[in-house]
Coordinates of C-alpha atoms in Angstrom, one line a residue:
A137 CA -10.5 13.2 -13.0
M138 CA -12.4 15.5 -10.6
S139 CA -15.8 16.8 -11.6
G140 CA -16.2 20.5 -12.5
D141 CA -17.9 21.2 -9.1
D142 CA -15.1 19.5 -7.2
V143 CA -12.4 21.5 -9.1
Q144 CA -14.3 24.7 -8.3
A145 CA -14.6 23.8 -4.6
L146 CA -10.8 23.2 -4.6
V147 CA -10.2 26.6 -6.3
N148 CA -12.5 28.3 -3.7
Y149 CA -10.8 26.5 -0.8
Y150 CA -7.3 27.6 -1.9
A151 CA -8.4 31.1 -2.9
R152 CA -9.9 31.7 0.6
A153 CA -6.6 30.6 2.1
G154 CA -4.8 33.0 -0.3
Y155 CA -2.8 30.3 -2.0
G156 CA -2.5 31.7 -5.6
R157 CA 0.0 29.2 -6.7
H158 CA -2.3 26.3 -5.6
V159 CA -5.2 27.8 -7.5
Q160 CA -3.1 28.0 -10.7
T161 CA -1.9 24.4 -10.3
V162 CA -5.4 23.0 -9.7
C163 CA -6.7 24.8 -12.8
G164 CA -3.7 23.9 -14.9
E165 CA -4.1 20.2 -14.1
A166 CA -7.9 20.3 -14.8
L167 CA -7.2 22.1 -18.1
R168 CA -5.2 19.1 -19.3
S169 CA -8.4 17.1 -19.5
R170 CA -10.6 20.1 -20.6
P171 CA -8.3 22.2 -22.8
G172 CA -9.4 25.8 -23.4
D173 CA -12.2 25.6 -20.7
P174 CA -13.0 29.4 -20.2
T175 CA -14.0 29.0 -16.5
L176 CA -10.8 27.1 -15.6
S177 CA -8.8 29.7 -17.5
F178 CA -10.5 32.5 -15.6
W179 CA -9.7 31.0 -12.2
R180 CA -6.1 30.3 -13.3
A181 CA -5.8 34.1 -14.1
F182 CA -7.4 34.8 -10.7
G183 CA -4.5 32.7 -9.1
L184 CA -2.1 35.1 -10.8
I185 CA -3.9 38.1 -9.2
L186 CA -3.6 36.5 -5.8
E187 CA 0.2 36.3 -6.4
G188 CA 0.4 39.9 -7.5
S189 CA 1.2 39.1 -11.2
Y190 CA -1.3 41.8 -12.3
S191 CA -0.2 42.5 -15.9
E192 CA 0.1 38.8 -16.7
A193 CA -3.4 38.3 -15.3
I194 CA -4.8 41.2 -17.2
A195 CA -3.4 39.8 -20.5
Q196 CA -5.0 36.4 -19.8
L197 CA -8.3 37.9 -18.9
E198 CA -8.3 40.0 -22.0
S199 CA -8.4 36.8 -24.1
L200 CA -11.4 35.4 -22.3
M201 CA -13.6 38.6 -22.3
E202 CA -15.8 37.4 -25.2
R203 CA -16.8 34.1 -23.5
R204 CA -20.4 34.8 -22.3
E205 CA -20.4 32.6 -19.1
I206 CA -17.3 34.3 -17.8
S207 CA -17.1 37.7 -19.4
L208 CA -18.6 39.6 -16.5
A209 CA -16.2 38.0 -14.0
C210 CA -13.3 38.8 -16.4
V211 CA -14.3 42.5 -16.5
A212 CA -14.6 42.6 -12.7
A213 CA -11.3 40.8 -12.2
S214 CA -9.5 43.1 -14.8
I215 CA -10.8 46.2 -13.0
H216 CA -9.5 44.7 -9.7
A217 CA -6.1 43.8 -11.1
H218 CA -5.7 47.3 -12.7
K219 CA -6.5 49.0 -9.4
M220 CA -4.0 46.8 -7.6
A221 CA -1.2 47.6 -10.0
R222 CA 1.6 50.0 -9.0
I223 CA 0.6 52.5 -11.7
V224 CA -3.1 52.5 -12.4
D225 CA -4.2 52.8 -16.0
E226 CA -7.2 55.0 -15.3
E227 CA -8.3 55.0 -19.0
S228 CA -8.5 51.2 -19.1
V229 CA -10.4 51.2 -15.7
D230 CA -12.9 53.7 -17.0
A231 CA -13.5 51.7 -20.2
L232 CA -13.9 48.5 -18.2
E233 CA -16.3 50.1 -15.7
D234 CA -18.4 51.3 -18.6
R235 CA -18.5 47.8 -20.0
M236 CA -19.4 46.4 -16.5
H237 CA -22.5 48.7 -16.4
R238 CA -23.5 47.7 -19.9
E239 CA -23.2 44.0 -19.4
E240 CA -24.4 43.5 -15.9
G241 CA -28.0 43.9 -16.7
D242 CA -28.0 41.2 -19.4
A243 CA -25.8 38.7 -17.6
N244 CA -27.2 35.2 -17.2
E245 CA -27.3 33.1 -14.0
R246 CA -23.9 31.4 -14.6
A247 CA -22.2 34.7 -15.5
L248 CA -23.6 36.3 -12.3
L249 CA -22.6 33.4 -10.1
A250 CA -19.0 33.4 -11.4
C251 CA -18.7 37.2 -11.0
A252 CA -20.3 37.1 -7.5
N253 CA -17.9 34.3 -6.5
F254 CA -15.0 36.4 -7.8
Y255 CA -16.1 39.4 -5.7
A256 CA -16.5 37.2 -2.6
L257 CA -13.0 35.6 -3.0
A258 CA -11.2 38.7 -4.0
G259 CA -12.3 40.7 -1.0
G260 CA -11.4 44.4 -1.0
P261 CA -13.6 47.4 -1.5
D262 CA -15.9 45.8 -4.0
S263 CA -16.7 42.6 -2.1
W264 CA -20.0 44.0 -1.1
R265 CA -21.2 43.5 -4.7
A266 CA -21.1 39.7 -4.3
R267 CA -24.4 39.4 -2.4
G268 CA -26.6 41.4 -4.8
M269 CA -25.3 39.4 -7.7
A270 CA -25.7 36.1 -6.0
E271 CA -29.3 37.0 -5.0
R272 CA -30.0 37.9 -8.6
A273 CA -28.6 34.6 -9.8
L274 CA -30.9 32.8 -7.3
R275 CA -33.9 34.7 -8.6
M276 CA -33.0 33.6 -12.1
A277 CA -32.2 30.0 -11.2
R278 CA -34.1 27.6 -13.4
G279 CA -33.4 24.6 -11.1
D280 CA -32.8 24.1 -7.4
G281 CA -30.6 27.2 -7.1
F282 CA -28.1 25.2 -4.9
D283 CA -25.0 26.9 -6.2
A284 CA -26.5 30.4 -5.6
K285 CA -27.7 29.4 -2.1
T286 CA -24.3 28.0 -1.2
L287 CA -22.5 31.1 -2.4
L288 CA -24.9 33.3 -0.4
G289 CA -23.9 31.2 2.7
W290 CA -20.2 31.6 2.0
I291 CA -20.7 35.4 1.5
E292 CA -22.2 35.6 5.0
L293 CA -19.1 33.8 6.4
T294 CA -16.4 35.5 4.5
T295 CA -17.2 39.0 3.3
E296 CA -17.3 42.1 5.4
A297 CA -20.8 43.3 6.0
A298 CA -21.4 46.7 4.4
G299 CA -20.3 49.3 6.8
D300 CA -18.3 46.9 8.9
D301 CA -15.2 48.6 10.2
D302 CA -13.9 46.1 12.7
D303 CA -10.9 44.2 11.8
D304 CA -11.7 40.9 10.3
D305 CA -10.4 37.8 12.1
L306 CA -7.8 36.5 9.7
G307 CA -7.8 33.1 11.5
L308 CA -4.4 34.0 13.1
G309 CA -3.7 33.3 16.7
A310 CA -6.6 32.0 18.9
P311 CA -9.6 30.5 17.2
P312 CA -12.5 32.9 17.1
T313 CA -15.0 32.8 19.9
P314 CA -18.0 30.5 19.1
G315 CA -20.3 32.0 16.6
G316 CA -18.1 35.0 16.0
T317 CA -17.3 37.9 18.3
T318 CA -20.1 40.4 17.7
E319 CA -23.8 40.1 17.6
N320 CA -23.6 40.8 13.9
D321 CA -21.1 38.0 13.4
R322 CA -23.3 35.5 15.2
A323 CA -26.4 36.6 13.2
R324 CA -24.4 36.1 9.9
T325 CA -23.2 32.7 11.0
Q326 CA -26.8 31.6 11.6
K327 CA -27.8 33.1 8.3
A328 CA -25.1 31.1 6.5
K329 CA -26.2 28.0 8.4
R330 CA -29.7 28.4 7.0
W331 CA -28.4 28.7 3.4
F332 CA -26.3 25.6 3.7
D333 CA -29.1 23.6 5.4
D334 CA -31.4 24.7 2.7
V335 CA -29.2 22.8 0.2
L336 CA -27.9 19.9 2.3
D337 CA -31.3 18.9 3.8
T338 CA -32.6 17.9 0.4
E339 CA -32.2 14.6 -1.3
E340 CA -30.5 16.1 -4.4
G341 CA -28.3 18.5 -2.5
E342 CA -27.1 16.4 0.4
G343 CA -23.7 15.8 -1.2
H344 CA -23.1 19.3 -2.4
L345 CA -19.4 19.8 -1.7
E346 CA -19.2 23.6 -1.3
A347 CA -22.3 23.5 1.0
L348 CA -20.7 20.7 3.1
M349 CA -17.5 22.7 3.4
G350 CA -19.7 25.6 4.4
R351 CA -21.4 23.5 7.1
V352 CA -17.9 22.6 8.4
K353 CA -17.0 26.3 8.7
V354 CA -20.3 27.1 10.4
M355 CA -19.9 24.3 12.9
E356 CA -16.3 25.4 13.6
R357 CA -17.5 29.0 14.2
L358 CA -20.2 27.7 16.6
G359 CA -17.7 25.7 18.5
Q360 CA -19.4 22.4 17.5
V361 CA -16.3 20.2 16.7
A362 CA -18.3 17.0 16.5
G363 CA -20.6 18.5 13.9
A364 CA -17.7 19.8 11.9
L365 CA -15.9 16.5 11.9
D366 CA -19.2 14.7 10.9
A367 CA -19.5 17.0 7.9
L368 CA -15.8 16.4 7.0
N369 CA -16.3 12.7 7.2
R370 CA -19.2 13.0 4.7
V371 CA -17.0 15.0 2.4
A372 CA -14.3 12.3 2.6
V373 CA -16.9 9.6 1.7
I374 CA -18.8 11.4 -1.1
H375 CA -15.8 13.3 -2.6
P376 CA -12.7 11.1 -1.9
S377 CA -10.5 13.2 -4.3
F378 CA -11.0 16.4 -2.3
G379 CA -7.7 16.5 -0.4
P380 CA -8.4 19.4 1.9
A381 CA -10.9 17.4 3.9
V382 CA -8.1 15.3 5.4
A383 CA -6.0 18.4 6.3
E384 CA -9.1 20.1 7.9
K385 CA -9.8 17.0 10.0
A386 CA -6.3 16.9 11.3
K387 CA -6.3 20.6 12.1
M388 CA -9.6 20.2 14.0
R389 CA -8.3 17.3 16.0
V390 CA -5.2 19.2 17.0
R391 CA -7.4 22.1 18.1
V392 CA -9.4 19.9 20.5
G393 CA -6.2 18.2 21.7
D394 CA -6.8 14.8 20.0
W395 CA -3.2 14.4 18.9
D396 CA -3.3 10.7 18.3
A397 CA -6.2 10.9 15.8
A398 CA -4.5 13.9 14.1
L399 CA -1.4 12.0 13.1

């Protein structure tokens, strides 16, 4: 069975790609060996949100609200799902937003990380909240803070900067220009690189899966294919059950025209 961190990395990978069904499948399979795990149950409900099954997601989130490590994320996700629904239940949204204000101040590191990751992956008008929460989690971290640092790196790569109006590159059509198109994109890519390096350049953190995948994305943005492939090879060795590494390697080889190696 995959470790909890590997499962989370897989969930994050598919969520960033918008594959709600994959997210549900990954969580469903992991729940077989960890029945009732609240974190896995939360991300499975998030997969429903990605697919547009809002009322089903809200019902599942409702049943997880009292679990401390995930309750803040559940409240945030419920608000998001309610706002996405065709007819918005304003009363429920108000009650949930009150609860968010009450609970946010007392949330522990794990709860803040889960909620920040939700905001980063869900995108939309509240995605700016991810950074502040992840920064708070890092300040509270009792250990190395690797998960918070890694999340902060991904936030630089994937969320819109506050006040950013330009259309986000959805990865359609031509690959983005090295380092991103604007000065701001390039600065954020470099900032993300520093967060990932901060984790991966330590003995305990060198195999951190999410940080390695972050390094892959940074190298790709900077147009450094060799560096990206090198990081993917590390993932394949340290985390052999993480399937996306193989797919990403093939995609990258196709991009540089190395067809033989891609097959």
